[in-house]
JSON list of C-alpha atoms and ligand atoms in Angstrom, two decimals:
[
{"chain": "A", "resi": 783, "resn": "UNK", "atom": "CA", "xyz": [-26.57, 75.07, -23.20]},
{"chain": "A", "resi": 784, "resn": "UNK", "atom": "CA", "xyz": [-27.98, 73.80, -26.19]},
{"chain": "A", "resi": 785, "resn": "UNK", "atom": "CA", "xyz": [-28.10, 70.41, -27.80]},
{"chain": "A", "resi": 786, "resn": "UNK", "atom": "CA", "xyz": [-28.93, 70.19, -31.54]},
{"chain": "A", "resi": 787, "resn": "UNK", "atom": "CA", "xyz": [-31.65, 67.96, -33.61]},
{"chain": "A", "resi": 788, "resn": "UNK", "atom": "CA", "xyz": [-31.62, 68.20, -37.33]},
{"chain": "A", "resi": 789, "resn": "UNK", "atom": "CA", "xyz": [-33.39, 65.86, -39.70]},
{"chain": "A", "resi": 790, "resn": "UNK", "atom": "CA", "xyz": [-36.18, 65.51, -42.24]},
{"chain": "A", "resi": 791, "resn": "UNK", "atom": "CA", "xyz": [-39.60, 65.28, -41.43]},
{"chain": "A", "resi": 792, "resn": "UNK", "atom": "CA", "xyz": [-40.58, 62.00, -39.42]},
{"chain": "A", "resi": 793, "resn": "UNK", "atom": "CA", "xyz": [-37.41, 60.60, -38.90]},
{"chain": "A", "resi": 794, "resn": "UNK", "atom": "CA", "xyz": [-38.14, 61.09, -35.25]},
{"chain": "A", "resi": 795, "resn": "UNK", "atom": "CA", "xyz": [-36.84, 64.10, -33.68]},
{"chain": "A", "resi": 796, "resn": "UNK", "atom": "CA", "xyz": [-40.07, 65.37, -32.11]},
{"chain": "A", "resi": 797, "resn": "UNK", "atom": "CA", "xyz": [-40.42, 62.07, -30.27]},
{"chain": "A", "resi": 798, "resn": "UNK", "atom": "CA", "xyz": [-36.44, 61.91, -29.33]},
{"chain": "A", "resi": 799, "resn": "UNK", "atom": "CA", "xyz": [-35.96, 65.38, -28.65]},
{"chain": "A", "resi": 800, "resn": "UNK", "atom": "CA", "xyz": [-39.08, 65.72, -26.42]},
{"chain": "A", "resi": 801, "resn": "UNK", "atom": "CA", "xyz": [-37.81, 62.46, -24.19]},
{"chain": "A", "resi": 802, "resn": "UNK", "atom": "CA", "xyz": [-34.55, 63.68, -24.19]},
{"chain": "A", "resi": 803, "resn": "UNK", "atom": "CA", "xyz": [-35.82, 66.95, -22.56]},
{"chain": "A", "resi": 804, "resn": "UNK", "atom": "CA", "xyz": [-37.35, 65.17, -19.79]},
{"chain": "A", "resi": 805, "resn": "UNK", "atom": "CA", "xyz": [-34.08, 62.80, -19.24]},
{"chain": "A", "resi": 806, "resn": "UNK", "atom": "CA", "xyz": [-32.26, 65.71, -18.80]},
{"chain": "A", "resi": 807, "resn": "UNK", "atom": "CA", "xyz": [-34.20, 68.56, -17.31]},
{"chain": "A", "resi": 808, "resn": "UNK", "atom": "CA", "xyz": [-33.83, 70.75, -20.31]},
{"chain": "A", "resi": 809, "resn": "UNK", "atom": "CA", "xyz": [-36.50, 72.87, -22.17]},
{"chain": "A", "resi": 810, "resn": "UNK", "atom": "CA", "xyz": [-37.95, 71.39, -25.49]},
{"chain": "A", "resi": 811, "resn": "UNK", "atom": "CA", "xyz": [-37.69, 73.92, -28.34]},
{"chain": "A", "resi": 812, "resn": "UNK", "atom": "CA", "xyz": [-39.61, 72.94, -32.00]},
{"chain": "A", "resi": 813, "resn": "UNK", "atom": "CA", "xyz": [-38.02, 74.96, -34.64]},
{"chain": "A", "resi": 814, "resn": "UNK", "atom": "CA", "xyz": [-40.71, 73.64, -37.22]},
{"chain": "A", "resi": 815, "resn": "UNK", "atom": "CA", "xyz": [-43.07, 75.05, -35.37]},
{"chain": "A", "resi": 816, "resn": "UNK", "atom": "CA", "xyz": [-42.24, 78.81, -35.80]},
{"chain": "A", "resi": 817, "resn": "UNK", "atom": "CA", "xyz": [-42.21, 78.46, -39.48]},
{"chain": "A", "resi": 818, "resn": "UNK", "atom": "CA", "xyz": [-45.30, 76.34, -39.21]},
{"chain": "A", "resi": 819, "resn": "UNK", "atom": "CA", "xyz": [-46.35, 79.52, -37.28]},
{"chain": "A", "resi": 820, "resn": "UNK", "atom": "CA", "xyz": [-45.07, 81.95, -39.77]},
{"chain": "A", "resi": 821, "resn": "UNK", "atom": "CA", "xyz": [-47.37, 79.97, -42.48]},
{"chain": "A", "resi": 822, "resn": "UNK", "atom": "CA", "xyz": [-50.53, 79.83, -40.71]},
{"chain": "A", "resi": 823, "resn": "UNK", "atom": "CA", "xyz": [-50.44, 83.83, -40.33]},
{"chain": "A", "resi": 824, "resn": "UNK", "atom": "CA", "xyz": [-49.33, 84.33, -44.11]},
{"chain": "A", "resi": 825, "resn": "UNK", "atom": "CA", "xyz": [-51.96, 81.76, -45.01]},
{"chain": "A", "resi": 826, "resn": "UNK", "atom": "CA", "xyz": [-54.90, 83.75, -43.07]},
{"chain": "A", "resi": 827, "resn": "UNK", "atom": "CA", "xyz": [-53.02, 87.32, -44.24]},
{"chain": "A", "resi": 828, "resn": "UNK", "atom": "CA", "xyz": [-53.26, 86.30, -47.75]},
{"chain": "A", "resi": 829, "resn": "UNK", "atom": "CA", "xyz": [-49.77, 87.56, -47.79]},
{"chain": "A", "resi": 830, "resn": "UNK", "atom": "CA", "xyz": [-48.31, 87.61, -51.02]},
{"chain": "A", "resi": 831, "resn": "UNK", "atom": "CA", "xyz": [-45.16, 85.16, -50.85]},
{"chain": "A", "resi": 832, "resn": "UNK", "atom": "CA", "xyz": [-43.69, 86.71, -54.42]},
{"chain": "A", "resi": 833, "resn": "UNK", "atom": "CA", "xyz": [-43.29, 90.31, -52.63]},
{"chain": "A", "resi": 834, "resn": "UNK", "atom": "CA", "xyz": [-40.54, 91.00, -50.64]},
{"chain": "A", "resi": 835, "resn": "UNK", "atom": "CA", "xyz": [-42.09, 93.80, -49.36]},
{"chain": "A", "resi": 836, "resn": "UNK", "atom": "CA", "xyz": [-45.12, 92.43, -48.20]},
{"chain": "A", "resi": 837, "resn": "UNK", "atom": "CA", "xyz": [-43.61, 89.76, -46.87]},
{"chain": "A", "resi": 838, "resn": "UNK", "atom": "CA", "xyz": [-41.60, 92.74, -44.17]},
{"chain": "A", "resi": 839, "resn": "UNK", "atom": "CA", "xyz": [-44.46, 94.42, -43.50]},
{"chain": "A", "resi": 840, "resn": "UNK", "atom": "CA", "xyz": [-46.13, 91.24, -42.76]},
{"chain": "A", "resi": 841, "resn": "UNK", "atom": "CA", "xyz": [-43.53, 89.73, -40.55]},
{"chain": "A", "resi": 842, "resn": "UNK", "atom": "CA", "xyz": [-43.35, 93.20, -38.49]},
{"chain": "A", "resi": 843, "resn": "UNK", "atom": "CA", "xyz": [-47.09, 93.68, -37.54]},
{"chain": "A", "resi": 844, "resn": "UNK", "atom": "CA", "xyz": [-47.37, 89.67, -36.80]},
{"chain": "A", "resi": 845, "resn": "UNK", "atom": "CA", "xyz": [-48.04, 89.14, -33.04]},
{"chain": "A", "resi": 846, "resn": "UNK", "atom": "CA", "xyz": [-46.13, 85.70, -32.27]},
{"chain": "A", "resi": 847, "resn": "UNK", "atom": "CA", "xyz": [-45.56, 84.29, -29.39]},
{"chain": "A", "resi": 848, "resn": "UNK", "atom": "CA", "xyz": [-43.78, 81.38, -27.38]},
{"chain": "A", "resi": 849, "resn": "UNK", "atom": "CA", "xyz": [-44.66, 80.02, -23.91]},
{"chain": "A", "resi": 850, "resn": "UNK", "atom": "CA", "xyz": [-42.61, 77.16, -22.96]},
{"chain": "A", "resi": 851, "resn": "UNK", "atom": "CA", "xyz": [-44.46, 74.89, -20.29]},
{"chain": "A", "resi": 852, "resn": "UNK", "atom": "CA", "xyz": [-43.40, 72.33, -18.04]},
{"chain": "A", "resi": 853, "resn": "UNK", "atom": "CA", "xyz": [-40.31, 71.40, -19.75]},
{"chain": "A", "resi": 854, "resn": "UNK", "atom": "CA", "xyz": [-41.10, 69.40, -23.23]},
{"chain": "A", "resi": 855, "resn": "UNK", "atom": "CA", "xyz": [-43.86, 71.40, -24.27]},
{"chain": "A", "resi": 856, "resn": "UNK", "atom": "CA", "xyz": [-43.72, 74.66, -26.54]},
{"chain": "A", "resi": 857, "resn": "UNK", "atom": "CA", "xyz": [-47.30, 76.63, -27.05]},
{"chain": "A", "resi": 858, "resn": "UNK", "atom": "CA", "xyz": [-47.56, 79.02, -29.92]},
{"chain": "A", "resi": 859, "resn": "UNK", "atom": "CA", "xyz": [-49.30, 81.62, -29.78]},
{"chain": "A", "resi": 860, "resn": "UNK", "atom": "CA", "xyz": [-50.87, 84.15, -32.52]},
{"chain": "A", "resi": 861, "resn": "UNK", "atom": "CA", "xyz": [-52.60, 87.42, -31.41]},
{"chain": "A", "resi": 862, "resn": "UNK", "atom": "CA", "xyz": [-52.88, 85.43, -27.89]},
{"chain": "A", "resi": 863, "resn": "UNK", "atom": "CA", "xyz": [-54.55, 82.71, -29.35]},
{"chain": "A", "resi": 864, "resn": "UNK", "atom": "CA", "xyz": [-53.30, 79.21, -29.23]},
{"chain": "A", "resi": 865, "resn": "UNK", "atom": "CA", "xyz": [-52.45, 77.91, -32.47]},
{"chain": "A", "resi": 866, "resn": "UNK", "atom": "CA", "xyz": [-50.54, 74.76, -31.74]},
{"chain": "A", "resi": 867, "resn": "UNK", "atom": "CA", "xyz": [-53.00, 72.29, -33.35]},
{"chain": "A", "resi": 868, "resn": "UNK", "atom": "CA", "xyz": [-53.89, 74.18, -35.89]},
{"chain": "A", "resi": 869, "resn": "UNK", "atom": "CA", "xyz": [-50.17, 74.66, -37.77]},
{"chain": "A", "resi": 870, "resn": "UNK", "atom": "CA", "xyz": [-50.55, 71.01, -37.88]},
{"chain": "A", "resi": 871, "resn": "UNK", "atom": "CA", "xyz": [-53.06, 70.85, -40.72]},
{"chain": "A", "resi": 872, "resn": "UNK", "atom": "CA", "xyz": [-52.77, 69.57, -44.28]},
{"chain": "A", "resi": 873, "resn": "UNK", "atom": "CA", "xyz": [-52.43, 73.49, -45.55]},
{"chain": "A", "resi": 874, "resn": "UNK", "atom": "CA", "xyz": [-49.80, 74.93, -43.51]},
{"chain": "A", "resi": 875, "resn": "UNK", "atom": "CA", "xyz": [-47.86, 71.31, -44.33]},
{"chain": "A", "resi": 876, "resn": "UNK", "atom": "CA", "xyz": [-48.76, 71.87, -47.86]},
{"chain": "A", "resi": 877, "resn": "UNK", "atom": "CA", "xyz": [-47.10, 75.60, -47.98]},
{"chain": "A", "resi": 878, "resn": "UNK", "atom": "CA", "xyz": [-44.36, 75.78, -45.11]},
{"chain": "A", "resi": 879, "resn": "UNK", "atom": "CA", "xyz": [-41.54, 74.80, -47.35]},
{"chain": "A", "resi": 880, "resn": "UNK", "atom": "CA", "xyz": [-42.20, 77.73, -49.35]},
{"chain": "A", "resi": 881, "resn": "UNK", "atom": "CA", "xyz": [-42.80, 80.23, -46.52]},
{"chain": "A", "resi": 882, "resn": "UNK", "atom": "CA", "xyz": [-39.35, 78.70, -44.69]},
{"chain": "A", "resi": 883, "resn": "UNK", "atom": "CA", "xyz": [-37.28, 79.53, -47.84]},
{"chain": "A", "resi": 884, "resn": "UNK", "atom": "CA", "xyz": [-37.85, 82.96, -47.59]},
{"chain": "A", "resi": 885, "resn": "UNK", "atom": "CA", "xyz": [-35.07, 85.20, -46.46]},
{"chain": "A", "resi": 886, "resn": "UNK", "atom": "CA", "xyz": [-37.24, 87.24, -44.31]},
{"chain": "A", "resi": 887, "resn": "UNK", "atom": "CA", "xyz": [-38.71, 84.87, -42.36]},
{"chain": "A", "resi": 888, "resn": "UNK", "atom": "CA", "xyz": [-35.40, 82.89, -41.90]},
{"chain": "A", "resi": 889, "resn": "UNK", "atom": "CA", "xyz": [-33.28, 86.07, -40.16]},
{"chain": "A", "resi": 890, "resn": "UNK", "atom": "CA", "xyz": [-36.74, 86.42, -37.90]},
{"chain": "A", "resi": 891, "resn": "UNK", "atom": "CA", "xyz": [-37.11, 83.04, -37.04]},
{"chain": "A", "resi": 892, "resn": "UNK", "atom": "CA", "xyz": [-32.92, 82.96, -36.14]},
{"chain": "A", "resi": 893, "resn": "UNK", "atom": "CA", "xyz": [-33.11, 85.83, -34.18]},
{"chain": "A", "resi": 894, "resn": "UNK", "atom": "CA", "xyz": [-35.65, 84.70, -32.19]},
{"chain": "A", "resi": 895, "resn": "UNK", "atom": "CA", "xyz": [-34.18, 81.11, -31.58]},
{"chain": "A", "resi": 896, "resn": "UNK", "atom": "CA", "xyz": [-30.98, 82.63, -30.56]},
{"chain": "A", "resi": 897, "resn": "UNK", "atom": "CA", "xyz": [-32.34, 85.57, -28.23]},
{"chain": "A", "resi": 898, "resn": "UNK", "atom": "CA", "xyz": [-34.87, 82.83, -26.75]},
{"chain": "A", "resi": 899, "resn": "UNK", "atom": "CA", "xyz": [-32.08, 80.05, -25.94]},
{"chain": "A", "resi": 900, "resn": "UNK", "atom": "CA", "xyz": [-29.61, 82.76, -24.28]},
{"chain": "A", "resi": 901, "resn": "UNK", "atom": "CA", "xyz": [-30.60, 81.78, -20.80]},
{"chain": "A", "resi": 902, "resn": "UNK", "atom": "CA", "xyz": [-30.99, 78.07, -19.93]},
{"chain": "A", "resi": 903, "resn": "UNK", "atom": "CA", "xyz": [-30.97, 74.63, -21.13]},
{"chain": "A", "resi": 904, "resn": "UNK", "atom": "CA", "xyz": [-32.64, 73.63, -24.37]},
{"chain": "A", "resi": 905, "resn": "UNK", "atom": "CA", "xyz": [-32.89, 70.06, -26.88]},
{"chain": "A", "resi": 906, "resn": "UNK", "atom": "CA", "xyz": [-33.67, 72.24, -30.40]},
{"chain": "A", "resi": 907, "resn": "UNK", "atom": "CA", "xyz": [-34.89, 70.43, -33.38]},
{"chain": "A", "resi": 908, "resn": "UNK", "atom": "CA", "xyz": [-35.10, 71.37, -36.77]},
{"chain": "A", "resi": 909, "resn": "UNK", "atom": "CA", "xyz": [-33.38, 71.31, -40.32]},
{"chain": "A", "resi": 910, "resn": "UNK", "atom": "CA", "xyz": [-30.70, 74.05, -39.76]},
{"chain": "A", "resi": 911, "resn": "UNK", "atom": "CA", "xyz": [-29.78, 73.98, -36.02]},
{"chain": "A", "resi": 912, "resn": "UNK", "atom": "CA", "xyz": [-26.67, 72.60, -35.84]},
{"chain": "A", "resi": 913, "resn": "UNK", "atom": "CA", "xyz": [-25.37, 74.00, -38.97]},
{"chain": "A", "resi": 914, "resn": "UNK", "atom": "CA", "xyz": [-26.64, 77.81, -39.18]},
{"chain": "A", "resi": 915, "resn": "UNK", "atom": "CA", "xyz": [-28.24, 78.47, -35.54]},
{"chain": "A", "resi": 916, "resn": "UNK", "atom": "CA", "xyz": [-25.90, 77.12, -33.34]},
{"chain": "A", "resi": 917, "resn": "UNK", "atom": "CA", "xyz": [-22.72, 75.87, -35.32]},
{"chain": "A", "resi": 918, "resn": "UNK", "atom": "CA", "xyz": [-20.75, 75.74, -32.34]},
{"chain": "A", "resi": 919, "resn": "UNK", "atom": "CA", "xyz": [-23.27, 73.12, -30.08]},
{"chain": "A", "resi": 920, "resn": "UNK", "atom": "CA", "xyz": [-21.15, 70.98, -27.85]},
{"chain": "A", "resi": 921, "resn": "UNK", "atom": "CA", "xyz": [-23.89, 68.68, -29.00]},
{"chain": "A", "resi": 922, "resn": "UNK", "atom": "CA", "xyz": [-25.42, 67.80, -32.57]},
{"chain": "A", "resi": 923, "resn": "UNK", "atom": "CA", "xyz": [-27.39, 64.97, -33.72]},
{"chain": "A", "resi": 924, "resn": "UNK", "atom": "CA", "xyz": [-28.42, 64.90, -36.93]},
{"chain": "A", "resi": 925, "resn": "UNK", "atom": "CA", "xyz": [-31.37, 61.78, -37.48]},
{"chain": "A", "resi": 926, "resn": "UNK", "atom": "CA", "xyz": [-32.43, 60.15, -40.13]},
{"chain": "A", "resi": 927, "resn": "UNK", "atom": "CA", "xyz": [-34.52, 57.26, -41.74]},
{"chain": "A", "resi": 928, "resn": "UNK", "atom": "CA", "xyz": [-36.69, 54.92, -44.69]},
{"chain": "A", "resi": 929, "resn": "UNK", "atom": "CA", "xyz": [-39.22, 56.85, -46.04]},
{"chain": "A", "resi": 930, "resn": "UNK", "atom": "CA", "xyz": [-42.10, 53.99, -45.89]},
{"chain": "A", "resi": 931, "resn": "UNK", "atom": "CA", "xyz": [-41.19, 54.20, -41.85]},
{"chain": "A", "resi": 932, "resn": "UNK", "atom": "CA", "xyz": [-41.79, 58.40, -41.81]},
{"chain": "A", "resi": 933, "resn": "UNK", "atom": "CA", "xyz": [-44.92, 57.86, -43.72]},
{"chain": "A", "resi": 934, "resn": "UNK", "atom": "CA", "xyz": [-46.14, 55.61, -41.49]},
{"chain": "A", "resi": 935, "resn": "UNK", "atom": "CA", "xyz": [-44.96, 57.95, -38.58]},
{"chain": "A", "resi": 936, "resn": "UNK", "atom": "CA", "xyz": [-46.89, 61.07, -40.22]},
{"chain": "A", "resi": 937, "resn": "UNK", "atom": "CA", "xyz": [-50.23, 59.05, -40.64]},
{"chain": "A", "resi": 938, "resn": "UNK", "atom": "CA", "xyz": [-49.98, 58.72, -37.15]},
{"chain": "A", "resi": 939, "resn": "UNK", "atom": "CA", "xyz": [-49.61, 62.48, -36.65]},
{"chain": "A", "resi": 940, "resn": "UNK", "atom": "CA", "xyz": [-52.55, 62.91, -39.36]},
{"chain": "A", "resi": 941, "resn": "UNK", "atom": "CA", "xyz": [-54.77, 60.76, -37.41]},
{"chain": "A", "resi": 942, "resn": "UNK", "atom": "CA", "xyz": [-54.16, 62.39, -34.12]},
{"chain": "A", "resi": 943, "resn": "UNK", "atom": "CA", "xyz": [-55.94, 65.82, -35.36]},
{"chain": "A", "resi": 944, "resn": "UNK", "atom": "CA", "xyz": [-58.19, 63.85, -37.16]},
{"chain": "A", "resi": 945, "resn": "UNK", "atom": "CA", "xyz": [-57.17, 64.16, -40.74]},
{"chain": "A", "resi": 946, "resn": "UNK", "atom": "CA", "xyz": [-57.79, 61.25, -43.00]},
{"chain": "A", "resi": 947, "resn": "UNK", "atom": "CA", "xyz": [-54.85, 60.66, -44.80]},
{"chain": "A", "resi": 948, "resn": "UNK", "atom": "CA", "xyz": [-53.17, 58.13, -47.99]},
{"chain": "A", "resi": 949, "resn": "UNK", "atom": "CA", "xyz": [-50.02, 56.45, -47.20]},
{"chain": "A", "resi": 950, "resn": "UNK", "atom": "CA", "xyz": [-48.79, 56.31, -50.06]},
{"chain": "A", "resi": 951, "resn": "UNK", "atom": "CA", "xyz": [-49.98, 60.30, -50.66]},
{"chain": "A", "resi": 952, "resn": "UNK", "atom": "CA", "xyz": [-47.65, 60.85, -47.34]},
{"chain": "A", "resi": 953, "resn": "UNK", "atom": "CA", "xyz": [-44.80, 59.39, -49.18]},
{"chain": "A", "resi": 954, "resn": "UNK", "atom": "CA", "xyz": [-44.74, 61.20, -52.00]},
{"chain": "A", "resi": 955, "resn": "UNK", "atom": "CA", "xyz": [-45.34, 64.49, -50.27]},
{"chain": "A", "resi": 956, "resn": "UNK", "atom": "CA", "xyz": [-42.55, 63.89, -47.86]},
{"chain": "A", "resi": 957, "resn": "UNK", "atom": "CA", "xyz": [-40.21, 63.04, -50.96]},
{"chain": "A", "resi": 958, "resn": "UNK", "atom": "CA", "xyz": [-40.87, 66.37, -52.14]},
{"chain": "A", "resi": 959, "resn": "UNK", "atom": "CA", "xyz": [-40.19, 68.03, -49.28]},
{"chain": "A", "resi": 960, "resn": "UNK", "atom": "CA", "xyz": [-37.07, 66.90, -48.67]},
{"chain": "A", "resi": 961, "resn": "UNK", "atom": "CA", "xyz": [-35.99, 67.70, -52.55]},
{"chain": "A", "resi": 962, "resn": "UNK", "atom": "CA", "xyz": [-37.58, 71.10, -51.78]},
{"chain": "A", "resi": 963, "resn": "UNK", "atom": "CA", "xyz": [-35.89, 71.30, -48.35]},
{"chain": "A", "resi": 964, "resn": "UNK", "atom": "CA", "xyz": [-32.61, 70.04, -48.93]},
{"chain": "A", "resi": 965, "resn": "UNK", "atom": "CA", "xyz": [-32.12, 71.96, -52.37]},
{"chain": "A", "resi": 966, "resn": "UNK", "atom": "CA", "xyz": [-33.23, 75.49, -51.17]},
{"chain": "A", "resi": 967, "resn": "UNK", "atom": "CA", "xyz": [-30.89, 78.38, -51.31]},
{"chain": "A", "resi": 968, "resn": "UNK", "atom": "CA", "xyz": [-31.06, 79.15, -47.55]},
{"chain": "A", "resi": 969, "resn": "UNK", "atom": "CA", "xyz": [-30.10, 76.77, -44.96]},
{"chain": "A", "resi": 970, "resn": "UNK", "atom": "CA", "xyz": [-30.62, 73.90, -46.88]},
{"chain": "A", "resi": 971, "resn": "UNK", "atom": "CA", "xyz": [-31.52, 70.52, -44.42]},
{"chain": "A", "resi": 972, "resn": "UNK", "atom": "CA", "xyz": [-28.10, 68.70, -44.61]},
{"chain": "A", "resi": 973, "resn": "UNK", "atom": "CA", "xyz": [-26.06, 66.82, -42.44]},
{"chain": "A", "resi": 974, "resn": "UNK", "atom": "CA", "xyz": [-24.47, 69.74, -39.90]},
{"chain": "A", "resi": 975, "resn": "UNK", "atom": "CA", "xyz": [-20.53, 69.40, -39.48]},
{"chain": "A", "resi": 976, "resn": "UNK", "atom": "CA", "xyz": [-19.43, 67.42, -36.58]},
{"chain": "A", "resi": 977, "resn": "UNK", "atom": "CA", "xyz": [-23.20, 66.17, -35.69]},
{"chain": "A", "resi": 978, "resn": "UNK", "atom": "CA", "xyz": [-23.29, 62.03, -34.82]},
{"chain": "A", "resi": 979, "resn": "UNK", "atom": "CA", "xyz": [-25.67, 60.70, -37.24]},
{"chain": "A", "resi": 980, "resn": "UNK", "atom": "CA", "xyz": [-28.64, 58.02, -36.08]},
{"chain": "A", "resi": 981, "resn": "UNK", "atom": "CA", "xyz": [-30.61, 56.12, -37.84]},
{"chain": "A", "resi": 982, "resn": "UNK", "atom": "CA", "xyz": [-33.99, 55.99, -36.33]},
{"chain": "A", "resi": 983, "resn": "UNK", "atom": "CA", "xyz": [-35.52, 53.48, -38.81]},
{"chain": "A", "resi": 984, "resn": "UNK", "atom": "CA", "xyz": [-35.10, 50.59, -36.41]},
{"chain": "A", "resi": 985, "resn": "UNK", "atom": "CA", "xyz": [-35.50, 51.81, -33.12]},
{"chain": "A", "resi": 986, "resn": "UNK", "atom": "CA", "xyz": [-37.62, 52.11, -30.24]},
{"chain": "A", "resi": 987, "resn": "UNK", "atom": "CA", "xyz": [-37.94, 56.01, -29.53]},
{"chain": "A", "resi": 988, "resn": "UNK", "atom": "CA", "xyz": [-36.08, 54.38, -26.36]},
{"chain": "A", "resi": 989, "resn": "UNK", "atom": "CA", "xyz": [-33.20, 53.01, -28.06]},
{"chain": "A", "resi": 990, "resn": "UNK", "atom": "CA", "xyz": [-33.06, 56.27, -29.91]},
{"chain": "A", "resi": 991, "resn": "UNK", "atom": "CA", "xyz": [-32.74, 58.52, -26.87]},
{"chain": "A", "resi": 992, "resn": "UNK", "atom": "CA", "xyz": [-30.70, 55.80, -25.08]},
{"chain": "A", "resi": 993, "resn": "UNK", "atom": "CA", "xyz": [-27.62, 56.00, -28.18]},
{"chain": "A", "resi": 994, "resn": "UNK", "atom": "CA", "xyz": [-28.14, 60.27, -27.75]},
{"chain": "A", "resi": 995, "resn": "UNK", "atom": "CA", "xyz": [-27.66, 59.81, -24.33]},
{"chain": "A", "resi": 996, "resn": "UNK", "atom": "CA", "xyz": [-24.50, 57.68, -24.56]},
{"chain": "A", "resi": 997, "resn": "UNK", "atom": "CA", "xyz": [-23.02, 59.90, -26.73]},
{"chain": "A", "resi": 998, "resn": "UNK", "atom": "CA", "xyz": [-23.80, 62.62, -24.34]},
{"chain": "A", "resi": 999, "resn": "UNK", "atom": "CA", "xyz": [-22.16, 60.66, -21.43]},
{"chain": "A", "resi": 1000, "resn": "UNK", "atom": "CA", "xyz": [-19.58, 59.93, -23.18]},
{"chain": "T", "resi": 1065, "resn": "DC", "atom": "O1", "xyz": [-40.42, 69.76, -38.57]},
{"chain": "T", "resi": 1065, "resn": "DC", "atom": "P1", "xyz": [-41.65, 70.29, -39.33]},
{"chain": "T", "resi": 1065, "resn": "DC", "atom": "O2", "xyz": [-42.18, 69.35, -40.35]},
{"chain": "T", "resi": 1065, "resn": "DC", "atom": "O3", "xyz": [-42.71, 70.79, -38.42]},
{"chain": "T", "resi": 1065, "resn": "DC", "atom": "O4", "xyz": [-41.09, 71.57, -40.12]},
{"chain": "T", "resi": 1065, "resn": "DC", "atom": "C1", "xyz": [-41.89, 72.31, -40.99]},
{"chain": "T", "resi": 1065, "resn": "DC", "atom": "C2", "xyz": [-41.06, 72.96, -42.08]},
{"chain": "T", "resi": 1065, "resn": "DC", "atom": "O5", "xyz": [-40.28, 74.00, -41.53]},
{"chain": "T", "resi": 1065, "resn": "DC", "atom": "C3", "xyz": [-40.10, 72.05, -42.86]},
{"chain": "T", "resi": 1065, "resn": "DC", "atom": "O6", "xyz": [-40.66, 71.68, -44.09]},
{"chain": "T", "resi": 1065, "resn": "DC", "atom": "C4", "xyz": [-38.89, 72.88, -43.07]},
{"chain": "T", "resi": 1065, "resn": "DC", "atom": "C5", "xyz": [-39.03, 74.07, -42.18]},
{"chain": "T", "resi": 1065, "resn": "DC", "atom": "N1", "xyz": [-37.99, 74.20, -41.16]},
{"chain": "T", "resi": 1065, "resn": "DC", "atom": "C6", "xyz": [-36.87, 74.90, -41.49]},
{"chain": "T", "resi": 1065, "resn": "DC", "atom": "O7", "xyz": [-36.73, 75.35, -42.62]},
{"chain": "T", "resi": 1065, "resn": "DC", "atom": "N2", "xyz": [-35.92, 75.12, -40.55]},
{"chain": "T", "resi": 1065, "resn": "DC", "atom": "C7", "xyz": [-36.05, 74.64, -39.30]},
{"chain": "T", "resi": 1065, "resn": "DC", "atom": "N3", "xyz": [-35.09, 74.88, -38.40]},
{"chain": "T", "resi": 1065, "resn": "DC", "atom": "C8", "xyz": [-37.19, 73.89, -38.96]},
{"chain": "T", "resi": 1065, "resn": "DC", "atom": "C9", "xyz": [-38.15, 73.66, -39.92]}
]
């Protein structure tokens, strides 16, 4: 079974979705992630994002890999090498909207959430999940909230791998995003049909998990 997590960056699904995982004994899955993933390779290829074709060729020799560990953590792996830390830079942040618009990395990325969630129990986040991945999730949240809250949220992420960051830079960059995210041909980020929407600008992550959870019950 799957349960669904869409929203923007730093409205609090990583936070919700991994809690949510342990509440219910289900396997955390980041969607982001992979196309964080996806980036970092292209980024260290030198791929050329204009070219279809080297964008196939790229995608089909790239040695990616998921290893899901005790629950609410997912490791990422490139060429056996962890990379989970690393996606997280300034960089891959800077170019993974344009990498995740591409049609070719999109059908991968789908393909592989699908086959991956076929057996077992999983809490997926991302921007497309319940609308194009799993449209038909019993389950589908969709959360949202003020941008001065996400930026502070982000710094927080920044500061955790050690990159010094400008609030107000964070804002602006987020902004864009979204326009970029939300207006792309592909799977834009909207609002998936029949998800319960919750605004996380308020709330403890624990009064965030607690209203998923009574829907859930419910
Ligand atoms: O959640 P995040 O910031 O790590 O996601 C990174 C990017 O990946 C985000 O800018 C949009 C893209 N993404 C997507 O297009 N589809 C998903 N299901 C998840 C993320």
């Amino acid at each position: 079974m799957v349960i669904t997590i869409d929203g923007a960056a730093g409205v609090g699904k990583t936070t919700t979705a991994k809690e949510l995982a342990k509440e219910l004994g289900y396997q955390y899955f980041d969607t982001g992630a992979m196309y964080r993933a996806v980036t970092f390779y292209f980024l260290a290829e030198g791929v050329d994002l204009q070219k279809s074709s080297n964008i196939s060729e790229s995608l089909k020799a790239m040695n990616l890999r998921i290893d899901f560990l005790s629950g609410n953590e997912m490791i990422l792996f490139l060429d056996e090498k962890d990379i989970s830390l690393k996606i997280r830079n300034q960089k891959v942040t800077s170019y993974v909207s344009e990498v995740s618009a591409l049609k070719e990395v999109r059908e991968m990325m789908v393909s592989i959430q699908r086959t991956t969630t076929e057996k077992g129990n999983f809490i997926v986040e991302g921007r497309d999940i319940g609308s194009v991945v799993f449209p038909d999730a019993k389950y589908k949240f969709y959360l949202t909230a003020d941008y001065d809250i996400r930026a502070k949220r982000r710094l927080a992420d920044f500061e955790k791998i050690n990159e010094a960051k400008n609030i107000n830079k964070i804002k602006e960059d987020l902004i864009v995003r979204d326009k970029y995210d939300s207006n792309r041909k592909l799977s834009p980020l909207k609002k998936p049909d029949g998800a319960i929407i919750i605004d996380t600008s308020e709330c403890s992550i624990k009064e965030q998990v607690n209203q998923i959870l009574k829907h859930i019950e419910r």
